Every structure is written in structure tokens, then in C-alpha cells.
Amino acid sequence: MKIYDFKTSTYFPWHIQLVGGGLAIAGISMLTMRMFIGGPLLLLLSIIVLTTHYRFRVDFESKTHHDYLWILGLKSGEKKRFEAIEYIFIKESRESQTMGLRAANTTIHKSVFDAYIKFSTTDKVHLLTKDTKKELISKMRPISSDLKTDIIDYTEGDPRII
């Protein structure tokens, strides 16, 4: 059997990754000005910000799955055993963010879509969160295809296979 390893999402949000890109440009500029301490430090920080991400690994031979954070090749996460993969499912959830100033606070509520993988036991693993269901499904289709499992949509009441 094969081992499947998927990048599920980035660790840092887009605005922090934008700063990471700026750090790369600043680091390269510092190297061209012969600043051999600051330049490499900024480049290293940039590489960490731009490449750190979440991954999900399934090994059918040893019947293990590993949900982990990838940082410069180091894996941080726990391996678990499973009997079988039942399905991938999508559900809708509410997310809120509170923004405040000294005089006023505002809370924004929005719907987001989460994808999980369900194993034969009571074990389930969160794979990804996206703002739109269409975007989430497009990210889950290759994973579903590789793992030979269905995607079940729980967002519209009755579950249905996508």
C-alpha cells in the first residue's frame, strides 16, 4: 500500500506571509550591502514564515495517520493508529471576531466550512477550514480521490455524497 501526505493549510495567515516576503527582500538587500549577520537572519525568518504549514499523512501499510505541523522539515504532531477510513465530511460552523477601540467594540460573525476525515473508531481529524464550500470541496477532491473515500456534505440538512 501507499503512503499519502497532503499539505492541508498554511500556518501563518496571508498578511503574515506578506511580511515574510518583505523580510526576504530586506534580507537579500542586506546581503548585497554586505551585512552578513542581519541578512541571513532575515532570510531564515522569511523561510520559516513562508514554508511552515500543516500536513496530514496516511500510511495504509502501518495503519497510522499523522496530523502535524511542518517547520523546516521537522514534524510536530502525534501519530495515531486506525482501522479504516470511513469518509471525509464537511460541516458549516460560525466564526466570530471582535475588534475594539477604547470607546467601542464590534463583533463580526460569519459562516465558515470545515472538512474532517472520519476513521472507523470515534476518531476524526480536522483537515481544513475555508470561507466558501466550493473552495473547500475543490481542495478535498484530490484527497478524497487518493484515499478512495467519499465526501459527505452535512451543510444543507440531510447528508449527501458529493
PDB file of C-alpha atoms in Angstrom:
ATOM      1  CA  MET A   1       0.000   0.000   0.000  1.00  0.00           C
ATOM      2  CA  LYS A   2       0.970   3.610  -0.414  1.00  0.00           C
ATOM      3  CA  ILE A   3       1.692   6.466   1.910  1.00  0.00           C
ATOM      4  CA  TYR A   4      -0.244   9.666   1.217  1.00  0.00           C
ATOM      5  CA  ASP A   5       0.994  13.007   2.536  1.00  0.00           C
ATOM      6  CA  PHE A   6      -1.082  16.154   1.943  1.00  0.00           C
ATOM      7  CA  LYS A   7      -0.436  19.817   2.655  1.00  0.00           C
ATOM      8  CA  THR A   8      -3.682  20.948   4.232  1.00  0.00           C
ATOM      9  CA  SER A   9      -3.150  24.611   5.118  1.00  0.00           C
ATOM     10  CA  THR A  10      -0.569  27.253   5.894  1.00  0.00           C
ATOM     11  CA  TYR A  11       0.343  28.012   9.489  1.00  0.00           C
ATOM     12  CA  PHE A  12       0.593  31.775   9.153  1.00  0.00           C
ATOM     13  CA  PRO A  13      -2.254  33.905   7.727  1.00  0.00           C
ATOM     14  CA  TRP A  14      -1.779  35.709   4.409  1.00  0.00           C
ATOM     15  CA  HIS A  15      -0.824  39.057   5.930  1.00  0.00           C
ATOM     16  CA  ILE A  16       1.994  37.484   7.984  1.00  0.00           C
ATOM     17  CA  GLN A  17       3.189  35.671   4.835  1.00  0.00           C
ATOM     18  CA  LEU A  18       3.222  39.034   3.050  1.00  0.00           C
ATOM     19  CA  VAL A  19       5.504  40.337   5.807  1.00  0.00           C
ATOM     20  CA  GLY A  20       7.626  37.188   5.316  1.00  0.00           C
ATOM     21  CA  GLY A  21       8.023  38.093   1.636  1.00  0.00           C
ATOM     22  CA  GLY A  22       9.085  41.584   2.665  1.00  0.00           C
ATOM     23  CA  LEU A  23      11.622  40.089   5.075  1.00  0.00           C
ATOM     24  CA  ALA A  24      13.065  38.039   2.203  1.00  0.00           C
ATOM     25  CA  ILE A  25      13.509  41.164   0.079  1.00  0.00           C
ATOM     26  CA  ALA A  26      15.069  43.021   3.026  1.00  0.00           C
ATOM     27  CA  GLY A  27      17.373  40.078   3.765  1.00  0.00           C
ATOM     28  CA  ILE A  28      18.584  39.878   0.171  1.00  0.00           C
ATOM     29  CA  SER A  29      19.118  43.659   0.156  1.00  0.00           C
ATOM     30  CA  MET A  30      21.153  43.417   3.362  1.00  0.00           C
ATOM     31  CA  LEU A  31      23.299  40.660   1.862  1.00  0.00           C
ATOM     32  CA  THR A  32      24.051  42.787  -1.204  1.00  0.00           C
ATOM     33  CA  MET A  33      25.167  45.573   1.174  1.00  0.00           C
ATOM     34  CA  ARG A  34      27.480  43.050   2.883  1.00  0.00           C
ATOM     35  CA  MET A  35      25.512  42.877   6.128  1.00  0.00           C
ATOM     36  CA  PHE A  36      26.355  39.248   6.829  1.00  0.00           C
ATOM     37  CA  ILE A  37      24.589  38.941  10.182  1.00  0.00           C
ATOM     38  CA  GLY A  38      21.254  40.692   9.645  1.00  0.00           C
ATOM     39  CA  GLY A  39      20.695  39.484   6.080  1.00  0.00           C
ATOM     40  CA  PRO A  40      20.871  35.740   6.795  1.00  0.00           C
ATOM     41  CA  LEU A  41      18.741  36.164   9.938  1.00  0.00           C
ATOM     42  CA  LEU A  42      16.006  37.933   7.973  1.00  0.00           C
ATOM     43  CA  LEU A  43      16.201  35.299   5.229  1.00  0.00           C
ATOM     44  CA  LEU A  44      15.906  32.471   7.774  1.00  0.00           C
ATOM     45  CA  LEU A  45      12.910  34.142   9.424  1.00  0.00           C
ATOM     46  CA  SER A  46      11.353  34.655   5.994  1.00  0.00           C
ATOM     47  CA  ILE A  47      11.854  30.997   5.053  1.00  0.00           C
ATOM     48  CA  ILE A  48      10.234  29.882   8.308  1.00  0.00           C
ATOM     49  CA  VAL A  49       7.213  32.155   7.803  1.00  0.00           C
ATOM     50  CA  LEU A  50       6.746  31.252   4.133  1.00  0.00           C
ATOM     51  CA  THR A  51       7.183  27.474   4.405  1.00  0.00           C
ATOM     52  CA  THR A  52       5.629  26.463   7.751  1.00  0.00           C
ATOM     53  CA  HIS A  53       2.369  24.588   7.140  1.00  0.00           C
ATOM     54  CA  TYR A  54       0.048  21.820   8.322  1.00  0.00           C
ATOM     55  CA  ARG A  55       0.209  18.370   6.741  1.00  0.00           C
ATOM     56  CA  PHE A  56      -1.773  15.168   7.023  1.00  0.00           C
ATOM     57  CA  ARG A  57      -0.149  11.782   6.363  1.00  0.00           C
ATOM     58  CA  VAL A  58      -1.892   8.430   5.975  1.00  0.00           C
ATOM     59  CA  ASP A  59       0.118   5.201   5.914  1.00  0.00           C
ATOM     60  CA  PHE A  60      -2.088   2.268   4.909  1.00  0.00           C
ATOM     61  CA  GLU A  61       0.670  -0.280   5.467  1.00  0.00           C
ATOM     62  CA  SER A  62       1.175   0.505   9.149  1.00  0.00           C
ATOM     63  CA  LYS A  63      -2.439   1.752   9.528  1.00  0.00           C
ATOM     64  CA  THR A  64      -1.380   5.091  11.021  1.00  0.00           C
ATOM     65  CA  HIS A  65      -2.253   8.700  10.406  1.00  0.00           C
ATOM     66  CA  HIS A  66      -0.211  11.726  11.374  1.00  0.00           C
ATOM     67  CA  ASP A  67      -1.646  15.239  11.599  1.00  0.00           C
ATOM     68  CA  TYR A  68       1.365  17.514  12.012  1.00  0.00           C
ATOM     69  CA  LEU A  69       2.922  20.947  11.679  1.00  0.00           C
ATOM     70  CA  TRP A  70       5.889  21.069   9.278  1.00  0.00           C
ATOM     71  CA  ILE A  71       8.631  23.531  10.286  1.00  0.00           C
ATOM     72  CA  LEU A  72      11.856  23.396   8.219  1.00  0.00           C
ATOM     73  CA  GLY A  73      11.486  19.632   7.820  1.00  0.00           C
ATOM     74  CA  LEU A  74      10.687  18.997  11.476  1.00  0.00           C
ATOM     75  CA  LYS A  75       7.320  17.382  12.199  1.00  0.00           C
ATOM     76  CA  SER A  76       5.347  18.347  15.285  1.00  0.00           C
ATOM     77  CA  GLY A  77       2.293  16.173  15.903  1.00  0.00           C
ATOM     78  CA  GLU A  78       1.088  12.832  17.197  1.00  0.00           C
ATOM     79  CA  LYS A  79       0.802   9.621  15.163  1.00  0.00           C
ATOM     80  CA  LYS A  80      -2.324   7.553  15.733  1.00  0.00           C
ATOM     81  CA  ARG A  81      -3.493   4.137  14.594  1.00  0.00           C
ATOM     82  CA  PHE A  82      -6.705   3.493  12.672  1.00  0.00           C
ATOM     83  CA  GLU A  83      -8.648   0.516  11.349  1.00  0.00           C
ATOM     84  CA  ALA A  84     -10.212   2.078   8.250  1.00  0.00           C
ATOM     85  CA  ILE A  85     -11.142   5.431   6.769  1.00  0.00           C
ATOM     86  CA  GLU A  86     -14.905   5.843   6.566  1.00  0.00           C
ATOM     87  CA  TYR A  87     -15.313   9.173   4.768  1.00  0.00           C
ATOM     88  CA  ILE A  88     -14.431  12.847   4.597  1.00  0.00           C
ATOM     89  CA  PHE A  89     -17.180  15.181   5.732  1.00  0.00           C
ATOM     90  CA  ILE A  90     -17.946  18.878   5.502  1.00  0.00           C
ATOM     91  CA  LYS A  91     -19.844  20.896   8.058  1.00  0.00           C
ATOM     92  CA  GLU A  92     -20.664  24.548   8.479  1.00  0.00           C
ATOM     93  CA  SER A  93     -19.724  26.484  11.594  1.00  0.00           C
ATOM     94  CA  ARG A  94     -19.937  30.053  12.824  1.00  0.00           C
ATOM     95  CA  GLU A  95     -16.857  32.125  13.465  1.00  0.00           C
ATOM     96  CA  SER A  96     -16.725  35.442  15.250  1.00  0.00           C
ATOM     97  CA  GLN A  97     -14.068  38.103  15.559  1.00  0.00           C
ATOM     98  CA  THR A  98     -14.193  41.010  17.973  1.00  0.00           C
ATOM     99  CA  MET A  99     -12.437  44.240  17.075  1.00  0.00           C
ATOM    100  CA  GLY A 100     -12.214  47.012  19.575  1.00  0.00           C
ATOM    101  CA  LEU A 101     -11.148  50.538  20.233  1.00  0.00           C
ATOM    102  CA  ARG A 102     -11.179  52.291  23.567  1.00  0.00           C
ATOM    103  CA  ALA A 103     -14.736  53.525  23.132  1.00  0.00           C
ATOM    104  CA  ALA A 104     -16.391  50.783  21.093  1.00  0.00           C
ATOM    105  CA  ASN A 105     -16.247  47.107  20.262  1.00  0.00           C
ATOM    106  CA  THR A 106     -17.580  45.412  17.145  1.00  0.00           C
ATOM    107  CA  THR A 107     -18.108  41.697  16.662  1.00  0.00           C
ATOM    108  CA  ILE A 108     -18.273  40.222  13.183  1.00  0.00           C
ATOM    109  CA  HIS A 109     -19.934  36.829  12.673  1.00  0.00           C
ATOM    110  CA  LYS A 110     -19.509  34.726   9.544  1.00  0.00           C
ATOM    111  CA  SER A 111     -20.034  31.178   8.325  1.00  0.00           C
ATOM    112  CA  VAL A 112     -17.028  29.007   7.518  1.00  0.00           C
ATOM    113  CA  PHE A 113     -16.807  25.462   6.200  1.00  0.00           C
ATOM    114  CA  ASP A 114     -14.708  22.752   7.866  1.00  0.00           C
ATOM    115  CA  ALA A 115     -13.515  19.440   6.419  1.00  0.00           C
ATOM    116  CA  TYR A 116     -12.845  16.432   8.626  1.00  0.00           C
ATOM    117  CA  ILE A 117     -11.746  12.876   7.971  1.00  0.00           C
ATOM    118  CA  LYS A 118     -13.645  10.164   9.896  1.00  0.00           C
ATOM    119  CA  PHE A 119     -11.970   6.918  10.848  1.00  0.00           C
ATOM    120  CA  SER A 120     -13.724   3.681  11.817  1.00  0.00           C
ATOM    121  CA  THR A 121     -13.347   4.415  15.514  1.00  0.00           C
ATOM    122  CA  THR A 122     -14.631   7.594  17.119  1.00  0.00           C
ATOM    123  CA  ASP A 123     -11.509   9.332  15.818  1.00  0.00           C
ATOM    124  CA  LYS A 124     -11.885  12.278  13.461  1.00  0.00           C
ATOM    125  CA  VAL A 125      -9.272  14.782  12.320  1.00  0.00           C
ATOM    126  CA  HIS A 126      -9.844  18.351  11.177  1.00  0.00           C
ATOM    127  CA  LEU A 127      -8.245  18.878   7.779  1.00  0.00           C
ATOM    128  CA  LEU A 128      -9.090  22.360   6.583  1.00  0.00           C
ATOM    129  CA  THR A 129     -11.291  25.445   7.024  1.00  0.00           C
ATOM    130  CA  LYS A 130     -12.341  27.689   4.137  1.00  0.00           C
ATOM    131  CA  ASP A 131     -14.734  30.616   3.725  1.00  0.00           C
ATOM    132  CA  THR A 132     -16.635  29.022   0.821  1.00  0.00           C
ATOM    133  CA  LYS A 133     -17.890  25.489   0.387  1.00  0.00           C
ATOM    134  CA  LYS A 134     -16.860  25.456  -3.279  1.00  0.00           C
ATOM    135  CA  GLU A 135     -13.242  26.256  -2.400  1.00  0.00           C
ATOM    136  CA  LEU A 136     -13.223  23.624   0.357  1.00  0.00           C
ATOM    137  CA  ILE A 137     -14.619  20.936  -1.945  1.00  0.00           C
ATOM    138  CA  SER A 138     -12.017  21.712  -4.607  1.00  0.00           C
ATOM    139  CA  LYS A 139      -9.260  21.206  -2.003  1.00  0.00           C
ATOM    140  CA  MET A 140     -10.826  17.969  -0.700  1.00  0.00           C
ATOM    141  CA  ARG A 141     -11.439  16.259  -4.065  1.00  0.00           C
ATOM    142  CA  PRO A 142      -7.776  15.242  -4.654  1.00  0.00           C
ATOM    143  CA  ILE A 143      -7.500  13.942  -1.078  1.00  0.00           C
ATOM    144  CA  SER A 144     -10.761  12.025  -1.424  1.00  0.00           C
ATOM    145  CA  SER A 145      -9.613  10.565  -4.726  1.00  0.00           C
ATOM    146  CA  ASP A 146      -6.211   9.460  -3.375  1.00  0.00           C
ATOM    147  CA  LEU A 147      -7.710   7.911  -0.231  1.00  0.00           C
ATOM    148  CA  LYS A 148     -10.574   6.345  -2.249  1.00  0.00           C
ATOM    149  CA  THR A 149     -13.275   7.686   0.024  1.00  0.00           C
ATOM    150  CA  ASP A 150     -16.442   9.763  -0.338  1.00  0.00           C
ATOM    151  CA  ILE A 151     -17.004  13.381   0.640  1.00  0.00           C
ATOM    152  CA  ILE A 152     -20.228  13.811   2.597  1.00  0.00           C
ATOM    153  CA  ASP A 153     -21.831  17.248   2.877  1.00  0.00           C
ATOM    154  CA  TYR A 154     -23.637  17.970   6.168  1.00  0.00           C
ATOM    155  CA  THR A 155     -24.146  21.695   5.491  1.00  0.00           C
ATOM    156  CA  GLU A 156     -27.626  21.541   3.956  1.00  0.00           C
ATOM    157  CA  GLY A 157     -29.535  19.438   6.487  1.00  0.00           C
ATOM    158  CA  ASP A 158     -29.598  15.861   5.233  1.00  0.00           C
ATOM    159  CA  PRO A 159     -26.167  14.408   4.482  1.00  0.00           C
ATOM    160  CA  ARG A 160     -25.411  13.866   0.811  1.00  0.00           C
ATOM    161  CA  ILE A 161     -22.438  12.440  -1.052  1.00  0.00           C
ATOM    162  CA  ILE A 162     -20.662  14.940  -3.247  1.00  0.00           C
TER     163      ILE A 162
END
